[in-house]
CSV table of C-alpha atoms in Angstrom, one decimal:
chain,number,residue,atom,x,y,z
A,1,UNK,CA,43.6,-2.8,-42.1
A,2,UNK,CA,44.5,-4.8,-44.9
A,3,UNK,CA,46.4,-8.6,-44.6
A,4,UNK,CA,50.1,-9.2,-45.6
A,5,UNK,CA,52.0,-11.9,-47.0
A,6,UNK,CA,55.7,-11.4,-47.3
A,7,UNK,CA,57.8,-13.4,-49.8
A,8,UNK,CA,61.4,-13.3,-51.2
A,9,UNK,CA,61.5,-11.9,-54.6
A,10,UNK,CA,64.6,-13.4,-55.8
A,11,UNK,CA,66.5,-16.6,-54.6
A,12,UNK,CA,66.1,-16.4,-50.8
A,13,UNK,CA,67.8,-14.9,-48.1
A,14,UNK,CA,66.8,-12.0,-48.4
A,15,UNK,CA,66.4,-10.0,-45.2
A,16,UNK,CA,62.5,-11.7,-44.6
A,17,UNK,CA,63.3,-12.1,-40.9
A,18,UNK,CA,63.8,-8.8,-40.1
A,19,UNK,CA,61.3,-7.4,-42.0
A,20,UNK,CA,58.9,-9.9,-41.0
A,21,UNK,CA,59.7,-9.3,-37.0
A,22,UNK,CA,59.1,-5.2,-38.2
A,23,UNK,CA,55.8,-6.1,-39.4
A,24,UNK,CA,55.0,-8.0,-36.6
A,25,UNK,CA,54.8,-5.9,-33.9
A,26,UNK,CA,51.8,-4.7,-35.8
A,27,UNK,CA,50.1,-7.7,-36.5
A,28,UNK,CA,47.9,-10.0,-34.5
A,29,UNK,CA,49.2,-13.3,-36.4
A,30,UNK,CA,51.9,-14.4,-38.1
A,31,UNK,CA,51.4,-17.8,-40.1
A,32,UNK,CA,53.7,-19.1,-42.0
A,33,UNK,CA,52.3,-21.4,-45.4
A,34,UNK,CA,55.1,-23.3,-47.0
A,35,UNK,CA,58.4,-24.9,-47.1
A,36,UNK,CA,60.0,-26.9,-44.2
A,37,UNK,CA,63.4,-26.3,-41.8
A,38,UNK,CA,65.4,-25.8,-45.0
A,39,UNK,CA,64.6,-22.0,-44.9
A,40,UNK,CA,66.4,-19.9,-42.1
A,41,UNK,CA,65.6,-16.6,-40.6
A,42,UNK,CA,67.8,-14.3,-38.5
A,43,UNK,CA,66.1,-11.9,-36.3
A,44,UNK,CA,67.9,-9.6,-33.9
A,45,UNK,CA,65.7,-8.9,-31.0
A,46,UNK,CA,66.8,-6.7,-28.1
A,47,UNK,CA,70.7,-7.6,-28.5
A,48,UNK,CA,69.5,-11.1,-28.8
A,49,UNK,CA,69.7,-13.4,-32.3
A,50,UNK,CA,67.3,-15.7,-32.8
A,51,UNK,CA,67.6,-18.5,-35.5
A,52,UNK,CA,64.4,-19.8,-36.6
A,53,UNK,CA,63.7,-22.0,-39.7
A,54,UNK,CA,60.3,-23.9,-38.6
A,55,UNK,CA,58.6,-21.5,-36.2
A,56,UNK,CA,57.1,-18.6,-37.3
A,57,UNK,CA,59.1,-15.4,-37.0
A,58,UNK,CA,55.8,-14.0,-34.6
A,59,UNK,CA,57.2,-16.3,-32.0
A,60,UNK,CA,59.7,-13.8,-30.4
A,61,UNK,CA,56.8,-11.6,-29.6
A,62,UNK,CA,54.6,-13.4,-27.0
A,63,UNK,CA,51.7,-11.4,-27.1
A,64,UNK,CA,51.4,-13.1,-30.9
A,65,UNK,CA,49.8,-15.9,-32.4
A,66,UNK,CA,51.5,-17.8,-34.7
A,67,UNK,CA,50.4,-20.7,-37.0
A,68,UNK,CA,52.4,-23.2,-39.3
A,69,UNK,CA,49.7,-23.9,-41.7
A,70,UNK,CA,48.9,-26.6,-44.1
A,71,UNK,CA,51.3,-26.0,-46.8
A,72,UNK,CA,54.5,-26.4,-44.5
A,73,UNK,CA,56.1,-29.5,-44.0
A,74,UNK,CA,57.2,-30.4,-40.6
A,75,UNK,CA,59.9,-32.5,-39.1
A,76,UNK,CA,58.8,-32.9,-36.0
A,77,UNK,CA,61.5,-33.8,-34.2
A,78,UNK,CA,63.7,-30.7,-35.8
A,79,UNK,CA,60.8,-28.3,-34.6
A,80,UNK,CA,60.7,-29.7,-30.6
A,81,UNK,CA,64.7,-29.1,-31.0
A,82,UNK,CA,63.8,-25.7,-32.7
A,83,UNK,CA,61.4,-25.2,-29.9
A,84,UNK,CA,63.6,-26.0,-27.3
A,85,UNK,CA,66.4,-23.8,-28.4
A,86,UNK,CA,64.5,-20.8,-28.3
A,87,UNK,CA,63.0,-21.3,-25.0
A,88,UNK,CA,66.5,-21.3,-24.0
A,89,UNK,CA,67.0,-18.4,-25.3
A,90,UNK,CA,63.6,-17.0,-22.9
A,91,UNK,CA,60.7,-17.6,-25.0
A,92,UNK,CA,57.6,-19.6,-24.1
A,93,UNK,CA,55.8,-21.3,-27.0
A,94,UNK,CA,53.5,-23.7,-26.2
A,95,UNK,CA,49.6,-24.3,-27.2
A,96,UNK,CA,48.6,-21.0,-26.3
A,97,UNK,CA,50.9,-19.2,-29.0
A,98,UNK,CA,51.8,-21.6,-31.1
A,99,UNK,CA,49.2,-23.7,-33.8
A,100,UNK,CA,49.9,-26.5,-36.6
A,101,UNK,CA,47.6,-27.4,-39.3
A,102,UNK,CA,46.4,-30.8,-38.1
A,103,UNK,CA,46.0,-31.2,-42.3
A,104,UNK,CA,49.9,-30.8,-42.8
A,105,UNK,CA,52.2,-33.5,-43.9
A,106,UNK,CA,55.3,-34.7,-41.4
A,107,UNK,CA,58.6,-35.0,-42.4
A,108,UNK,CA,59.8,-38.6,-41.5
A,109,UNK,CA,64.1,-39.7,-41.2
A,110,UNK,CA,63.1,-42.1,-44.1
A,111,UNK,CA,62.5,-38.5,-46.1
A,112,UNK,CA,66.3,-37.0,-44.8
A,113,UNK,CA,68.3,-40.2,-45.9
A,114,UNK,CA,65.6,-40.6,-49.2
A,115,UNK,CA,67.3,-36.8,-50.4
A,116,UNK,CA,70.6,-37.2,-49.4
A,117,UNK,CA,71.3,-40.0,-50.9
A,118,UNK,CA,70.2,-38.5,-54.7
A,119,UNK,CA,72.2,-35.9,-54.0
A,120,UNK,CA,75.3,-37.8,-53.9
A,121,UNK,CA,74.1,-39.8,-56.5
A,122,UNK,CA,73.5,-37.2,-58.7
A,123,UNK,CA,77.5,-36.2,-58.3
A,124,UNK,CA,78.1,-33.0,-60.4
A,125,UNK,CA,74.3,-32.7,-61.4
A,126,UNK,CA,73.0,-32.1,-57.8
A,127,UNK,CA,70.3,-29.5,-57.3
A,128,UNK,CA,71.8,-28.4,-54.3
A,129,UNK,CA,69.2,-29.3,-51.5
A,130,UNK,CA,70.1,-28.8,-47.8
A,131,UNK,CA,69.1,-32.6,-47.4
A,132,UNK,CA,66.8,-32.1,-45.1
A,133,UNK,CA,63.9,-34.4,-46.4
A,134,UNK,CA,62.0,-31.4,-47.7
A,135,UNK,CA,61.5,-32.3,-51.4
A,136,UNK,CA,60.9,-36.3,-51.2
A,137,UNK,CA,58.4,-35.0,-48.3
A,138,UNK,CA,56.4,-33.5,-50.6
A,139,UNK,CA,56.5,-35.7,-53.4
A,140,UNK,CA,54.4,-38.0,-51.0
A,141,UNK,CA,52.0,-35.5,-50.1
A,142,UNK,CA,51.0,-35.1,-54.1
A,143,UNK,CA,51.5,-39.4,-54.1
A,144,UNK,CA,48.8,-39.3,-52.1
A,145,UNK,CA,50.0,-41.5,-49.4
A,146,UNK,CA,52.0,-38.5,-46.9
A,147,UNK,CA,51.6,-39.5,-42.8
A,148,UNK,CA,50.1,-36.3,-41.4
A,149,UNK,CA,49.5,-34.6,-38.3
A,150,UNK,CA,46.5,-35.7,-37.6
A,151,UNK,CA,47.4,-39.3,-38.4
A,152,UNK,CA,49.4,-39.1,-34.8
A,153,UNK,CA,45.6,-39.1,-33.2
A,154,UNK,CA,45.1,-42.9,-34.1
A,155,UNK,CA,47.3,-45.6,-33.6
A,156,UNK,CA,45.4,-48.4,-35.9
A,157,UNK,CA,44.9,-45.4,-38.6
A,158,UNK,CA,49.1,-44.6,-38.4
A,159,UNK,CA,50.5,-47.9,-38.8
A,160,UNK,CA,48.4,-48.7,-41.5
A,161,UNK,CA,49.3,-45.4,-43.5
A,162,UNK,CA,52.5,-45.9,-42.0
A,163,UNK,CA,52.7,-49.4,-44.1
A,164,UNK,CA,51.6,-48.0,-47.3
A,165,UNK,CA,53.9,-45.5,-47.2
A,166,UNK,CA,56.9,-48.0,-47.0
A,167,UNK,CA,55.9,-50.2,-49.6
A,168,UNK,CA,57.1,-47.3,-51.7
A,169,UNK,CA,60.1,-46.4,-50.0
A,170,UNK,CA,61.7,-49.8,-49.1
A,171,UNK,CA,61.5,-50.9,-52.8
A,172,UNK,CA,63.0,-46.9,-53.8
A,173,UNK,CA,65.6,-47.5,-50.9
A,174,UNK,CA,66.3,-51.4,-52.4
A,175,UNK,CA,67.4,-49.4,-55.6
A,176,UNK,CA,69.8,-47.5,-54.4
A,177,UNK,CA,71.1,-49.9,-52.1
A,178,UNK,CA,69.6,-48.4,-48.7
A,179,UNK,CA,68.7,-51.1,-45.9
A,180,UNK,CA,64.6,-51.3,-45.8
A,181,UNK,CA,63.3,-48.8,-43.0
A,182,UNK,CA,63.1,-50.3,-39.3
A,183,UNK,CA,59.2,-49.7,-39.5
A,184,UNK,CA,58.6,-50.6,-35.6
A,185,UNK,CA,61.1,-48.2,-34.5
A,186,UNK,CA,60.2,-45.5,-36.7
A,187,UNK,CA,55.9,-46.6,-35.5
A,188,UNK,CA,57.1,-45.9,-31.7
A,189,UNK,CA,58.9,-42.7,-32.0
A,190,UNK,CA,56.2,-41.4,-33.9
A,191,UNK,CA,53.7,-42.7,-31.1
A,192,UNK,CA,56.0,-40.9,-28.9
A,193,UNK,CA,55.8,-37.7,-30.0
A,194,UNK,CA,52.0,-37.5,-30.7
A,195,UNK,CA,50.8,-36.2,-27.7
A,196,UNK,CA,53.5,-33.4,-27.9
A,197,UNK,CA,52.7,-32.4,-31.4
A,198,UNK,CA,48.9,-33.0,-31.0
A,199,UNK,CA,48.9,-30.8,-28.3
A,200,UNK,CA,49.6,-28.1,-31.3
A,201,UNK,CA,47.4,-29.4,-33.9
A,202,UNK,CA,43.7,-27.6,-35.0
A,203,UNK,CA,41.8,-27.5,-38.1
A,204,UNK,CA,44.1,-23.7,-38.4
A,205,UNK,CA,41.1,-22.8,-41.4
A,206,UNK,CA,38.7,-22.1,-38.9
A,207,UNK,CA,40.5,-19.7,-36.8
A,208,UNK,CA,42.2,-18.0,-39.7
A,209,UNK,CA,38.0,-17.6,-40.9
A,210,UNK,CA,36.8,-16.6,-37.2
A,211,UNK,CA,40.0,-14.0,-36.4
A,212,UNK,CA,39.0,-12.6,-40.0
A,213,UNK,CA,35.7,-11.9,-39.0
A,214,UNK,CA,37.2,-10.4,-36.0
A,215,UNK,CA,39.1,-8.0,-38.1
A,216,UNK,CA,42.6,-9.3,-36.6
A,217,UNK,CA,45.6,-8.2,-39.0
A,218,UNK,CA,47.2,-11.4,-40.3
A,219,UNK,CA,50.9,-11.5,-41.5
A,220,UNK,CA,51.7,-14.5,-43.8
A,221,UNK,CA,55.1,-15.7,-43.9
A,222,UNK,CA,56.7,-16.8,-47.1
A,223,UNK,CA,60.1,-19.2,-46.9
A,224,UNK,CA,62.2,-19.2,-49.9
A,225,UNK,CA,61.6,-17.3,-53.1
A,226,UNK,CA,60.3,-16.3,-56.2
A,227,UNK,CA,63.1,-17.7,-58.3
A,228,UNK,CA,62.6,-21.0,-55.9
A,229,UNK,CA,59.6,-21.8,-56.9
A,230,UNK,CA,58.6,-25.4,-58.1
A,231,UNK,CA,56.4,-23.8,-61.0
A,232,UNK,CA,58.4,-20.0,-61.6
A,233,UNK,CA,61.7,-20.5,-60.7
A,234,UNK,CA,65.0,-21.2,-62.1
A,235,UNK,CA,63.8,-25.4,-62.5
A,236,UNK,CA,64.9,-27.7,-61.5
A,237,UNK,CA,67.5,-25.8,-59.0
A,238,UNK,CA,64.3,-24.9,-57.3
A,239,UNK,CA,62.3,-26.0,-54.0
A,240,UNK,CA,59.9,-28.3,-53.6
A,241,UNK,CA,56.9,-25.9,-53.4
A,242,UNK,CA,55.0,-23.0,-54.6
A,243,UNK,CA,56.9,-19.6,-52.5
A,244,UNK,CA,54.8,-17.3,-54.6
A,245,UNK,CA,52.1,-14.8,-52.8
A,246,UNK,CA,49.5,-17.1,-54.1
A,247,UNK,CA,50.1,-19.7,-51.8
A,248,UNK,CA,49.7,-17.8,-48.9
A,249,UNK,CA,46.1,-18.2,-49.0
A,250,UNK,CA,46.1,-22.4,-50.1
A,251,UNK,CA,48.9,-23.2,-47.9
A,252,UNK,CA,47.2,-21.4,-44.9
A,253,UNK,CA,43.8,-22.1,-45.5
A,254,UNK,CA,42.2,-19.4,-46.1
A,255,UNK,CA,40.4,-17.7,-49.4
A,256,UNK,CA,42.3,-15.8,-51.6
A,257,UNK,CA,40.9,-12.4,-50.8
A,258,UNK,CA,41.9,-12.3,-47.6
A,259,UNK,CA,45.4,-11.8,-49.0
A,260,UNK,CA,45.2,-7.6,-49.0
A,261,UNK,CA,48.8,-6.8,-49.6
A,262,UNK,CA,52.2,-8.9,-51.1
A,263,UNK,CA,55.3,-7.3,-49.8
A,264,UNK,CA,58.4,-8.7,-51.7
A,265,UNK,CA,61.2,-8.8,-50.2
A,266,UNK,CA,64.4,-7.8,-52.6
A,267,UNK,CA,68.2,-6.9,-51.6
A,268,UNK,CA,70.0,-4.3,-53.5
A,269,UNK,CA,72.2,-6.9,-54.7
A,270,UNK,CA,71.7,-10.6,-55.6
A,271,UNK,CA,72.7,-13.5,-54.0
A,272,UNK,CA,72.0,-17.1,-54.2
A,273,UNK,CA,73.1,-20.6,-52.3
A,274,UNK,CA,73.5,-23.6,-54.7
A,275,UNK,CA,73.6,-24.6,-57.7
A,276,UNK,CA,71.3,-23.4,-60.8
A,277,UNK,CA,71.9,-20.3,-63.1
A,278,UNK,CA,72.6,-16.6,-61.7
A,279,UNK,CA,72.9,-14.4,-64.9
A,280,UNK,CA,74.4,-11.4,-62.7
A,281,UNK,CA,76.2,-13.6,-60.8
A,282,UNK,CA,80.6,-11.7,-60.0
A,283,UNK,CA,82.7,-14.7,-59.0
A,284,UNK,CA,85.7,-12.1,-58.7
A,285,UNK,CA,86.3,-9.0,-56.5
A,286,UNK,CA,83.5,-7.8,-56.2
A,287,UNK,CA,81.4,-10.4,-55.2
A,288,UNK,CA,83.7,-11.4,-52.4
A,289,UNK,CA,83.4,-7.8,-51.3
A,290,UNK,CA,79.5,-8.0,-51.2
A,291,UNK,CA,79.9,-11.3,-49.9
A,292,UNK,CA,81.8,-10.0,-46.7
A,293,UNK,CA,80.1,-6.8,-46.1
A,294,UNK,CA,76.5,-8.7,-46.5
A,295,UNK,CA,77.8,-11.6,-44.0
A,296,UNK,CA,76.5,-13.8,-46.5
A,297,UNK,CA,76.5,-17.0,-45.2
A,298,UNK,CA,73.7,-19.4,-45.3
A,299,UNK,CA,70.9,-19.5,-42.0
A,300,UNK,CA,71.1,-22.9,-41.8
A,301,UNK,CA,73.6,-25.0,-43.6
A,302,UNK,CA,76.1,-22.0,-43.3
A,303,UNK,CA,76.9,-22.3,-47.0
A,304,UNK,CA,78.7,-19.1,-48.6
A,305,UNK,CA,76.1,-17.3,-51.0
A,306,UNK,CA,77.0,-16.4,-54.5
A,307,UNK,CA,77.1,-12.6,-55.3
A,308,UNK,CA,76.5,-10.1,-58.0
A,309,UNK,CA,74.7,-7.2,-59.4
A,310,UNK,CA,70.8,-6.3,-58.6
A,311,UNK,CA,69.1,-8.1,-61.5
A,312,UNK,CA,65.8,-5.7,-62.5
A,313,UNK,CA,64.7,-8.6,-64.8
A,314,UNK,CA,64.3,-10.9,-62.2
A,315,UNK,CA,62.8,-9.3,-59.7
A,316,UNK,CA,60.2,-7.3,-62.6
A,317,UNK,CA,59.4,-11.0,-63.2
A,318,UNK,CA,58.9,-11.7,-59.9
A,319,UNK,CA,56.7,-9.0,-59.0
A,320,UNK,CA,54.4,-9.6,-62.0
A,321,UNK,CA,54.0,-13.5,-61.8
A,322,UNK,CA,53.4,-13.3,-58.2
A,323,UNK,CA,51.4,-10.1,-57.5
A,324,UNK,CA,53.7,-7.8,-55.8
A,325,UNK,CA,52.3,-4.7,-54.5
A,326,UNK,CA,55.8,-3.2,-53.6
A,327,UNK,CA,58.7,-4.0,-52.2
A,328,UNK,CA,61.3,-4.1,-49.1
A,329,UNK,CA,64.4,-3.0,-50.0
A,330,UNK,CA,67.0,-4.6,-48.0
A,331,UNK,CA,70.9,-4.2,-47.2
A,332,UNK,CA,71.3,-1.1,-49.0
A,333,UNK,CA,74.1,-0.3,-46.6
A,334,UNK,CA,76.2,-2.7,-48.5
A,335,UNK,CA,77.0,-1.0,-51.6
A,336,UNK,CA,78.1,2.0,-49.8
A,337,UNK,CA,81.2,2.8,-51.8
A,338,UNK,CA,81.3,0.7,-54.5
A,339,UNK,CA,81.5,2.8,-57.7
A,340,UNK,CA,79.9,2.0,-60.0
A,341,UNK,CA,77.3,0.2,-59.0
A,342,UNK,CA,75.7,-1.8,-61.8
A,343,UNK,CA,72.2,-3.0,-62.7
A,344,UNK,CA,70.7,-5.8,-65.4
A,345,UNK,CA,68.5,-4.2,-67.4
A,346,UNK,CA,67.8,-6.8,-70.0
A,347,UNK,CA,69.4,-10.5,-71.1
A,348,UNK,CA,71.1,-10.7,-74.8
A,349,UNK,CA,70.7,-14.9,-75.3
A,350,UNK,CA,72.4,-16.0,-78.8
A,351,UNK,CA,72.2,-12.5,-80.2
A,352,UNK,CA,68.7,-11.8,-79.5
A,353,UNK,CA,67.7,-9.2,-76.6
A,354,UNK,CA,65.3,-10.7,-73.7
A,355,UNK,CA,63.6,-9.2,-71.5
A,356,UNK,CA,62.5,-12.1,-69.3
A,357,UNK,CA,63.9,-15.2,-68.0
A,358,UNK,CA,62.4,-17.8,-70.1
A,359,UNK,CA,61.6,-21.2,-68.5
A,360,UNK,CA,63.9,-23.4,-70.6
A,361,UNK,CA,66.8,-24.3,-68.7
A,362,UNK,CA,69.1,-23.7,-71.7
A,363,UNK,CA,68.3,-20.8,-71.7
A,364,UNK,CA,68.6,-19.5,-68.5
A,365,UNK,CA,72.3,-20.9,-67.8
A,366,UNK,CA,73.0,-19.4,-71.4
A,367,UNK,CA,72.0,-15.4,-71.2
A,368,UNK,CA,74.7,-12.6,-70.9
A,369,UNK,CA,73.3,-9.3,-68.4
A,370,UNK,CA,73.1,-6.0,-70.1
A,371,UNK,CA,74.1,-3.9,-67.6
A,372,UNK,CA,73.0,-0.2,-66.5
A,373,UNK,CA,75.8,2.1,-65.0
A,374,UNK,CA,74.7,3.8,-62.2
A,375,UNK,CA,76.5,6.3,-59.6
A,376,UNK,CA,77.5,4.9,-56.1
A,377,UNK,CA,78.2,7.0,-53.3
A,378,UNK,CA,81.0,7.6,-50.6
A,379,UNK,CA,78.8,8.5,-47.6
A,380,UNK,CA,77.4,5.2,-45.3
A,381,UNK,CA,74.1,4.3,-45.2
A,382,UNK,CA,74.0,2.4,-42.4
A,383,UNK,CA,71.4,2.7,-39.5
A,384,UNK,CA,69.5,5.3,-41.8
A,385,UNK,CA,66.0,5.7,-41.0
A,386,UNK,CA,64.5,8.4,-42.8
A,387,UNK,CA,64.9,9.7,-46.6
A,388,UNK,CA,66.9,12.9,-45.1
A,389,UNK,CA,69.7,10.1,-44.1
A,390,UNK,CA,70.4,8.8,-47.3
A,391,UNK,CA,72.7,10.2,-49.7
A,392,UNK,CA,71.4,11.9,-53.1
A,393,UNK,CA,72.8,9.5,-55.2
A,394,UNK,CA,71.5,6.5,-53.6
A,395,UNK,CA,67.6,7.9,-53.0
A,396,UNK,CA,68.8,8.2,-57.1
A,397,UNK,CA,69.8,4.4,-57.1
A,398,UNK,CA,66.1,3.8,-55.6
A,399,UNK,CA,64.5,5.2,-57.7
A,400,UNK,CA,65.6,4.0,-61.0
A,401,UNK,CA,65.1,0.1,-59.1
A,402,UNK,CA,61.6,1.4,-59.1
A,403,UNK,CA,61.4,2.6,-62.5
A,404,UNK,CA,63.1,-1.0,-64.0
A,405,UNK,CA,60.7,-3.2,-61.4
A,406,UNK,CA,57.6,-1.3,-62.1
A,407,UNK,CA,56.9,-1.2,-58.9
A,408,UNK,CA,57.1,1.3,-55.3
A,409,UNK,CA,59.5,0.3,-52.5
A,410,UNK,CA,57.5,0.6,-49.6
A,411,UNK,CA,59.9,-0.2,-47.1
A,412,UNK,CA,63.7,0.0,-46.7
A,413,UNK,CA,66.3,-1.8,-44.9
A,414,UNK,CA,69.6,0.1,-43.9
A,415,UNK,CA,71.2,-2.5,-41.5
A,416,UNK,CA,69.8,-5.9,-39.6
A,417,UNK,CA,68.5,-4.1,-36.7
A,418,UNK,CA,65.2,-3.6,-37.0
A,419,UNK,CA,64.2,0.0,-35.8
A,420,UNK,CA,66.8,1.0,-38.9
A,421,UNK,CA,64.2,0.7,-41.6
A,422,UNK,CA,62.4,3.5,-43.5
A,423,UNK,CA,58.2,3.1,-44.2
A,424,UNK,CA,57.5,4.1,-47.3
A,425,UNK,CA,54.4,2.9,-47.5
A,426,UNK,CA,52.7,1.5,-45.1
A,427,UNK,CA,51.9,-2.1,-46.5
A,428,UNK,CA,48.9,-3.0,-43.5
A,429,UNK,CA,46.6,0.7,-44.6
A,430,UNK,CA,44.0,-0.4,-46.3
């Protein structure tokens, strides 16, 4: 049985929780391999809703194993309240269910303030971060001089690092007019929470290699999106890391082979949160109507999500750069009578026909859509779970995606519970 990573395929939020928790069931591990708690992911469970944005989505399942691997980067004190909430909520995670790449770098408060306060000095230039610490986190991990897990396990080796570390900060935080960081208080509470999070911690490589050879199915968990991405997406309104289904194997730990399968995940519309060009993007009627049938409304900062047409382009794009086998096609149900239903087939930038998104940022807040008419229907969608549900004209609306993607959808999504999705294709076969 072959291994999956899942990733969005255009700017996030697009249904990965659910489709994640589907594939699951099925699988013997769920890892996730980049990003931090800016991501969220909704997952309906038994007339339950859990929140997650740190924890692996195989957590709701306790018969899982689930893995934060290398690439992520943690705020530790964000996932003990992430933990907490969902044990609340019934779960258990502890050692036993739940491993962290003792090689992964920590997000420290010094990171939080460090982004928030560019983004209000950047004023109408912001990127649009969730100031959460993510990006300046990982701009010390390439620096060279990141505090990471396994740093917690010595005291003498942590307040040296520790020391470094704010040489660079308090001088950044001096420019911008930010007291210096209280390094004794910020030395004890990480002290503090070492044994918790060491508790966790494991060179994650290893057992990725040994349940491998064991033939366990491994899921790999994407946050973000293509269009995100630090390298491929729409830069510099982008995250701080690589989201693509390449990274699944470096930010795990693991060789690239063992990556069988990349399921992108793709809604039938687009959406995006922030700033940064969106070519299909209907600030007018119709957007407020996808908006409020789609609930869309940001996992964790609760931000409203731009709307507009499915962008083909984009998600071609996407499925080429980042080796997309197929795709899950998710909240079909909300175009159900909205006629007609339009999709971008190419860009027209300065007179000339494109079609790609080019990398110059220019560019990309410059193009015009060329749109594709194509029939909606009356009848509802919703809950629909086999091909015999749907509705000529929107098996018809499928299809031509396919065509324009040049790629299968191998899995659809009719509503956010999870037993209403059609298999297609059956991304773990072989």
């Amino acid at each position: 049985m072959a291994n999956v990573a899942v990733v969005g395929a255009q700017w996030g939020d697009e249904g990965k929780g659910k489709i994640v928790d589907w594939l699951s069931e099925r699988a013997d591990v769920v890892v996730r391999f980049q990003g931090g708690h800016n991501a969220g992911h909704t997952l309906q469970i038994d007339n339950q809703t859990f929140k997650l944005s740190l924890l692996p989505s195989g957590v709701v399942r306790q018969d899982k194993l689930s893995i934060i691997g290398n690439g992520v980067v943690i705020d530790p004190w964000a996932l003990f309240e992430e933990i907490e909430r969902v044990e609340k909520q019934g779960l258990v995670v502890g050692p036993d269910n739940l491993l962290i790449a003792e090689n992964a770098t920590l997000i420290l408060p010094l990171h939080t303030e460090l982004d928030q306060a560019r983004e209000k000095l950047r004023g109408k230039d912001k990127i649009g971060t969730t100031g959460r610490g993510i990006g300046p986190a990982y701009e010390d991990k390439v620096a060279r001089r990141a505090i990471r897990v396994c740093d917690l396990g010595d005291e003498a080796t942590l307040a040296h690092k520790l020391d470094m570390l704010l040489q660079h900060h308090d001088a950044l935080r001096k420019g911008m007019d930010m007291p210096p960081v209280d390094r004794d208080a910020l030395l004890q509470s990480l002290t503090e929470i070492a044994p918790r999070l060491m508790a966790h911690a494991e060179p994650v490589w290893r057992r990725l290699a040994d349940l491998r050879r064991r033939g366990r199915r491994i899921l790999f968990e994407g946050a973000q999106a293509h269009f995100l991405d630090v390298d491929h997406g729409t830069y510099p309104f982008v995250t701080s890391s690589n989201t693509v289904g390449g990274q699944a194997a470096v930010g795990s730990g693991i060789g690239p082979g063992a990556v069988e399968y990349v399921l992108g995940i793709t809604k039938a519309y687009t959406t995006r949160v922030g700033a940064g060009p969106f070519p299909t993007e209907q600030d007018n009627d119709t957007g407020k109507k996808l908006g409020e049938r789609g609930h869309e409304f940001g996992t964790v900062t609760g931000r409203p999500r731009r709307c507009g047409w499915f962008d083909a382009v984009m998600v071609r794009q996407a499925i080429k750069i980042g080796g997309i086998d197929g795709i899950a096609l998710t909240k079909l149900d909300v175009l159900d009578g909205i006629m007609p239903l339009k999709v971008c087939v190419g860009y027209r930038y300065n007179g000339v026909i494109l079609d790609h998104l080019p990398a110059a940022q220019q560019v990309q807040a410059g193009v015009e859509p060329i749109y594709e008419n194509l029939e909606g229907w009356d009848e509802s969608t919703q809950g629909a779970r086999s091909w015999a549900d749907l509705p000529a004209t929107c098996i018809k609306y499928v299809r031509r995606i396919e065509e324009l993607i040049e790629a299968p959808v191998a899995l659809l999504s009719t509503s956010p519970e999870r037993e209403d999705t059609i298999l297609v294709t059956d991304p773990f076969a072989d």
